[in-house]
Backbone as JSON, one array per atom type, in Angstrom:
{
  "sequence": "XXXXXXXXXXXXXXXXXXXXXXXXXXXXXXXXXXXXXXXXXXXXXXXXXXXXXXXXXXXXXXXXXXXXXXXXXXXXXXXXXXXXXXXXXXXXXXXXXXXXXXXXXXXXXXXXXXXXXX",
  "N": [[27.95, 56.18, -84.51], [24.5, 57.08, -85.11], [22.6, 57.05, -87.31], [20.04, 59.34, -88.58], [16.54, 58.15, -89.53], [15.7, 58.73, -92.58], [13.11, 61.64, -92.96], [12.52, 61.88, -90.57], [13.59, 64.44, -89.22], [13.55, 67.16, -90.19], [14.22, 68.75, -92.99], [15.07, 71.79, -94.7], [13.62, 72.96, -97.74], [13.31, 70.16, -99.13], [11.51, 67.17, -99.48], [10.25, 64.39, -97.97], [9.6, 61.0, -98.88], [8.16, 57.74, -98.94], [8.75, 54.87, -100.79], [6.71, 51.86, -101.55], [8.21, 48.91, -102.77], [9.26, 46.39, -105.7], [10.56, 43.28, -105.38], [14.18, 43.48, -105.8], [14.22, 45.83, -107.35], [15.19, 48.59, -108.59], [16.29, 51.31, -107.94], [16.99, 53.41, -109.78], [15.24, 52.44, -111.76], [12.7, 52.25, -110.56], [12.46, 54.97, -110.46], [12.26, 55.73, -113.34], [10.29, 54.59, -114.1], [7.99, 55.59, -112.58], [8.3, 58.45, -113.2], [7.5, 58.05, -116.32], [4.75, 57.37, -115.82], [1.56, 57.98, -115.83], [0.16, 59.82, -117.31], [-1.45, 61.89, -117.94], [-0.94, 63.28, -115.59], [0.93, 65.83, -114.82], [4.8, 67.09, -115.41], [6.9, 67.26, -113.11], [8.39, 70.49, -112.32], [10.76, 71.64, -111.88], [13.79, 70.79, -110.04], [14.37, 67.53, -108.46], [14.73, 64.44, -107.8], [15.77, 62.17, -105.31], [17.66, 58.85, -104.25], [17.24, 57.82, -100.48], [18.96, 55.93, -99.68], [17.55, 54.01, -97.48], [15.46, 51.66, -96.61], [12.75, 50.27, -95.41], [11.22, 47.98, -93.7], [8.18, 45.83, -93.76], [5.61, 44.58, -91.85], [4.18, 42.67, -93.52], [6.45, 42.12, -95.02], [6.91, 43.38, -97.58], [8.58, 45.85, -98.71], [9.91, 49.16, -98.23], [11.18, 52.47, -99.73], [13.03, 54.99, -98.78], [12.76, 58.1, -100.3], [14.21, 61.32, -101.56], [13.21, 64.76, -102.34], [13.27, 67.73, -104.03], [12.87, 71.48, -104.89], [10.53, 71.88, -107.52], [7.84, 70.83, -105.43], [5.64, 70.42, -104.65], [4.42, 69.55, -107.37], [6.68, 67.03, -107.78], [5.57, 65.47, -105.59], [2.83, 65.08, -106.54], [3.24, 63.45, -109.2], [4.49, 61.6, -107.87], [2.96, 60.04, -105.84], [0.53, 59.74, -107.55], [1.83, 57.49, -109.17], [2.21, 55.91, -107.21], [-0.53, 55.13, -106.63], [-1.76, 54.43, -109.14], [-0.35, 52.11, -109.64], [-0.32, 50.35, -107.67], [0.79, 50.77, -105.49], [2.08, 51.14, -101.59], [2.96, 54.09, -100.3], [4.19, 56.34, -97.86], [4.74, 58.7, -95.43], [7.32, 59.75, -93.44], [6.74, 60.87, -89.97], [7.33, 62.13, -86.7], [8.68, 59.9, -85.95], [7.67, 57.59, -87.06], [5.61, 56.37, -90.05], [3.48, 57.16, -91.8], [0.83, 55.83, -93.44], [-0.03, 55.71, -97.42], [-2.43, 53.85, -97.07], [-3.44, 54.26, -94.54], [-2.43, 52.91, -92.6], [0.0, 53.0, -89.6], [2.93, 52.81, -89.45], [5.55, 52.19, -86.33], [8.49, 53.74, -85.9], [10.53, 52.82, -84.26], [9.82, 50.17, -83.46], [10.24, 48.86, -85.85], [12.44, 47.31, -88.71], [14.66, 49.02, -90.19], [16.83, 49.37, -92.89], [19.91, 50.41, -93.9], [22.02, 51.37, -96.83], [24.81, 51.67, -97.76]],
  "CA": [[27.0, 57.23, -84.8], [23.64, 56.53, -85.54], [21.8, 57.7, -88.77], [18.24, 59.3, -88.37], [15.49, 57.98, -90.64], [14.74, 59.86, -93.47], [12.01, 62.59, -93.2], [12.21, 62.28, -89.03], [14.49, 65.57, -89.71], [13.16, 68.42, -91.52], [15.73, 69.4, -94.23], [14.61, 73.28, -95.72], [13.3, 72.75, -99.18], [13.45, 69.07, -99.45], [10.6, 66.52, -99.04], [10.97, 63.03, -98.05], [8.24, 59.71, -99.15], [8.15, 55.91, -98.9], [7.65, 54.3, -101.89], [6.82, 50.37, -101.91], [9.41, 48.44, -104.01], [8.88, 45.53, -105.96], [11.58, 42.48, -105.03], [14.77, 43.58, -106.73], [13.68, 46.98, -108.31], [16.82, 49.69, -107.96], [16.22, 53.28, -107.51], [16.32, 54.24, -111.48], [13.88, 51.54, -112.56], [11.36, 53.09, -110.16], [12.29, 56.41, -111.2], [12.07, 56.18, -114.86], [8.81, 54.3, -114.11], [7.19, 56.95, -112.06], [8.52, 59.66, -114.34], [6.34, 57.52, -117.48], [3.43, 56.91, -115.24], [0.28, 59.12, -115.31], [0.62, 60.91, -118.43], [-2.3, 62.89, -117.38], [-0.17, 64.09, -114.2], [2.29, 66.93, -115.1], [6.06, 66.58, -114.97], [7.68, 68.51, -111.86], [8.65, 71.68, -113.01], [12.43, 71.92, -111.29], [14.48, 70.25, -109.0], [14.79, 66.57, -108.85], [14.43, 63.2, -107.0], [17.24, 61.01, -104.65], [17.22, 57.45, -102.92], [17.61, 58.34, -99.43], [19.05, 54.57, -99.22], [17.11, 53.77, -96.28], [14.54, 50.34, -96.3], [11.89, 49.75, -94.26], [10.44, 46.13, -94.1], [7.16, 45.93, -93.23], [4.95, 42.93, -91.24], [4.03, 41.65, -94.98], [7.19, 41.83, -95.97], [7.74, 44.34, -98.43], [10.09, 47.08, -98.59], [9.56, 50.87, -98.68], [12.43, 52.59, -100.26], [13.04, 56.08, -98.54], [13.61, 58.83, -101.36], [12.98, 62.95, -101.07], [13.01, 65.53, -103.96], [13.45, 69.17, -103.97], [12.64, 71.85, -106.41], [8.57, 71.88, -107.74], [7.81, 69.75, -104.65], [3.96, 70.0, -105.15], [4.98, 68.5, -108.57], [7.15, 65.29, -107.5], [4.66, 64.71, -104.78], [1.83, 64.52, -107.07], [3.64, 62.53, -110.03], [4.82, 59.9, -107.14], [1.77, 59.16, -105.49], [-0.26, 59.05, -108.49], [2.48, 56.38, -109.63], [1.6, 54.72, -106.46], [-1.77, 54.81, -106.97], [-2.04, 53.63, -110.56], [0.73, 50.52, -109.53], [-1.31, 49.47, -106.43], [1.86, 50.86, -104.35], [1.74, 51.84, -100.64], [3.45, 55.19, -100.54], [4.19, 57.26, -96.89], [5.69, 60.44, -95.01], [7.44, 59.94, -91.97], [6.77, 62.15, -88.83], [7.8, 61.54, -84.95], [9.52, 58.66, -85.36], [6.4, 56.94, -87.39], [5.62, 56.59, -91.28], [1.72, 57.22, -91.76], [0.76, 54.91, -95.21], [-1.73, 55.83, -98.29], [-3.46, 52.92, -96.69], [-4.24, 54.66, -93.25], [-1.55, 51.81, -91.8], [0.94, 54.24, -89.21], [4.17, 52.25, -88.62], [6.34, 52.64, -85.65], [9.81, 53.16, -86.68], [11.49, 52.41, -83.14], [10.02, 48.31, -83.59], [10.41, 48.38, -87.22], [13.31, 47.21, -89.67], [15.23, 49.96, -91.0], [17.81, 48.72, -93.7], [20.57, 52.1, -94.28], [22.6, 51.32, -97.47], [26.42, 52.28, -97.85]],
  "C": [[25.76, 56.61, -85.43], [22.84, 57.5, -86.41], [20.45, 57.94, -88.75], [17.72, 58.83, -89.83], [14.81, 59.06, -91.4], [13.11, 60.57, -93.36], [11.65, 62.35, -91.43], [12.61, 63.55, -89.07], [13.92, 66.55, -90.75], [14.45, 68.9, -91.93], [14.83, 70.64, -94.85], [14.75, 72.48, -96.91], [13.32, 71.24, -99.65], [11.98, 68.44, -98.84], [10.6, 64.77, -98.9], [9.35, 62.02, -98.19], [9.08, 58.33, -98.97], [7.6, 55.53, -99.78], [7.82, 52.87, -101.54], [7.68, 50.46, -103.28], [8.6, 46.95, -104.58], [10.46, 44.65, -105.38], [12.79, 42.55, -106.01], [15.13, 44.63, -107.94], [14.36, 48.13, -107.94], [15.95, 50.58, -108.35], [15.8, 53.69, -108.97], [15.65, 53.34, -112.25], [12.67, 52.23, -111.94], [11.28, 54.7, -110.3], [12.22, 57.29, -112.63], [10.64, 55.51, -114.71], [7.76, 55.68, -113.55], [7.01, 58.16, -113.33], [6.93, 59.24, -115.92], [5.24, 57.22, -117.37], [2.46, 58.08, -115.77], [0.25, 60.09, -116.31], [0.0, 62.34, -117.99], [-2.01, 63.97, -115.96], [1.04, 65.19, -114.83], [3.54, 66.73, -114.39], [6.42, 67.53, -113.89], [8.52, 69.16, -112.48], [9.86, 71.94, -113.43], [12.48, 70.99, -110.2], [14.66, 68.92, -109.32], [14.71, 65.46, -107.57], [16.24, 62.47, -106.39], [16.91, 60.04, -104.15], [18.29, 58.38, -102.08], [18.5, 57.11, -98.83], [18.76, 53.99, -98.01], [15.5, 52.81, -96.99], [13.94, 50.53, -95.19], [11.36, 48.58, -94.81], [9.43, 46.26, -93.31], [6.4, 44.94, -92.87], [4.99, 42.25, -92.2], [5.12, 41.23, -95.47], [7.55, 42.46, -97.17], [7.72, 45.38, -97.71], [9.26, 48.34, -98.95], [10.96, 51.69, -98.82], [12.23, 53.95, -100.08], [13.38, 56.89, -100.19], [13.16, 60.23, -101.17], [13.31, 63.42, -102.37], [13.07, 67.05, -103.28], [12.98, 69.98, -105.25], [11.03, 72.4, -106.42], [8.44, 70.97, -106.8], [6.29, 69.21, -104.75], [4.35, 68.67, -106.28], [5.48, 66.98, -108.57], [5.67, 65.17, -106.46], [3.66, 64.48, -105.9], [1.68, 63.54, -108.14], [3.84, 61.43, -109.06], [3.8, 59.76, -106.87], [0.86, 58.81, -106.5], [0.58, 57.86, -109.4], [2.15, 55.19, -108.72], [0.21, 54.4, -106.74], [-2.15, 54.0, -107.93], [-1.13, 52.14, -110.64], [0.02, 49.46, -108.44], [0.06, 49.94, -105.16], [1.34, 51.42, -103.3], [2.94, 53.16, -100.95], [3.07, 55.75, -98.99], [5.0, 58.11, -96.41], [5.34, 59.85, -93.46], [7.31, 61.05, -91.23], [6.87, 61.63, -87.73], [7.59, 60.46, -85.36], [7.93, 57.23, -85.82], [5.85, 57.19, -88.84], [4.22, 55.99, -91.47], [1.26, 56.49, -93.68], [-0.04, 55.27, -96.05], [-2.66, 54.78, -97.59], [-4.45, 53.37, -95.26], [-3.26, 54.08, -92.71], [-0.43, 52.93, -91.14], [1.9, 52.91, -88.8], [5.34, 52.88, -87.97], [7.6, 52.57, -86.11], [10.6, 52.61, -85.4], [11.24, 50.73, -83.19], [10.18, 48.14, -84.92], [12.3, 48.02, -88.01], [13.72, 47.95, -90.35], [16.68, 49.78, -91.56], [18.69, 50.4, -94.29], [21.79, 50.97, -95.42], [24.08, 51.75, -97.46], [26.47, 53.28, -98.94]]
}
C-alpha cells in the first residue's frame, strides 16, 4: 500500500505545511521553537499541531518536515510562517502532487525524495 503525501488529500478541518528542518532537529524542538518565536504574532487560539512524519529532501539538500494543525488554523498558519520567516526557513503547502515554497520554488513530488517515518 502506498501512503499519499501529506496535504495531496484534503482532510476537513485540518491544514497541512512544510517546514525546513535544521540537520537533526525532532518535531518538539521545532515546535517549542515556533511556539517562542514572534512574540508579536498571537498564539493559536485552539486546536493543535502534529508531525505528519513525512521528509522531503530537496536539490540543496535540506529536509522539509511535513506537519498539519487543526483548530484556530488562521492562527498556527500565521505563528509558523512567521517562525519561518524570522529563522530564514523555507516553509510550503502541497497541492496536485507539488509543494509550492515561500521562496516561489514549486517542487514536483513524483521526482522528488519523500522519506515516510514508522
Amino acid at each position: 500500500m502506498t501512503r499519499p503525501v501529506p496535504g495531496t488529500i484534503d482532510v476537513e478541518g485540518r491544514e497541512f505545511l512544510y517546514i525546513e528542518t535544521t540537520s537533526g532537529e525532532e518535531y518538539f524542538q521545532l515546535l517549542n521553537e515556533a511556539l517562542a518565536s514572534c512574540p508579536d504574532v498571537p498564539m493559536p487560539q485552539s486546536g493543535g499541531m502534529m508531525e505528519e512524519k513525512a521528509h522531503v529532501t530537496l536539490e540543496d539538500g535540506s529536509s522539509l518536515l511535513a506537519v498539519s494543525y487543526k483548530g484556530d488554523i488562521p492562527g498556527w498558519r500565521r505563528k509558523l510562517t512567521a517562525f519561518c520567516e524570522s529563522t530564514g526557513r523555507k516553509c510550503g503547502v502541497a497541492s496536485n502532487h507539488r509543494i509550492t515554497l515561500s521562496d516561489g520554488t514549486e517542487i514536483d513530488l513524483s521526482s522528488s525524495e519523500v522519506r515516510f517515518e514508522q
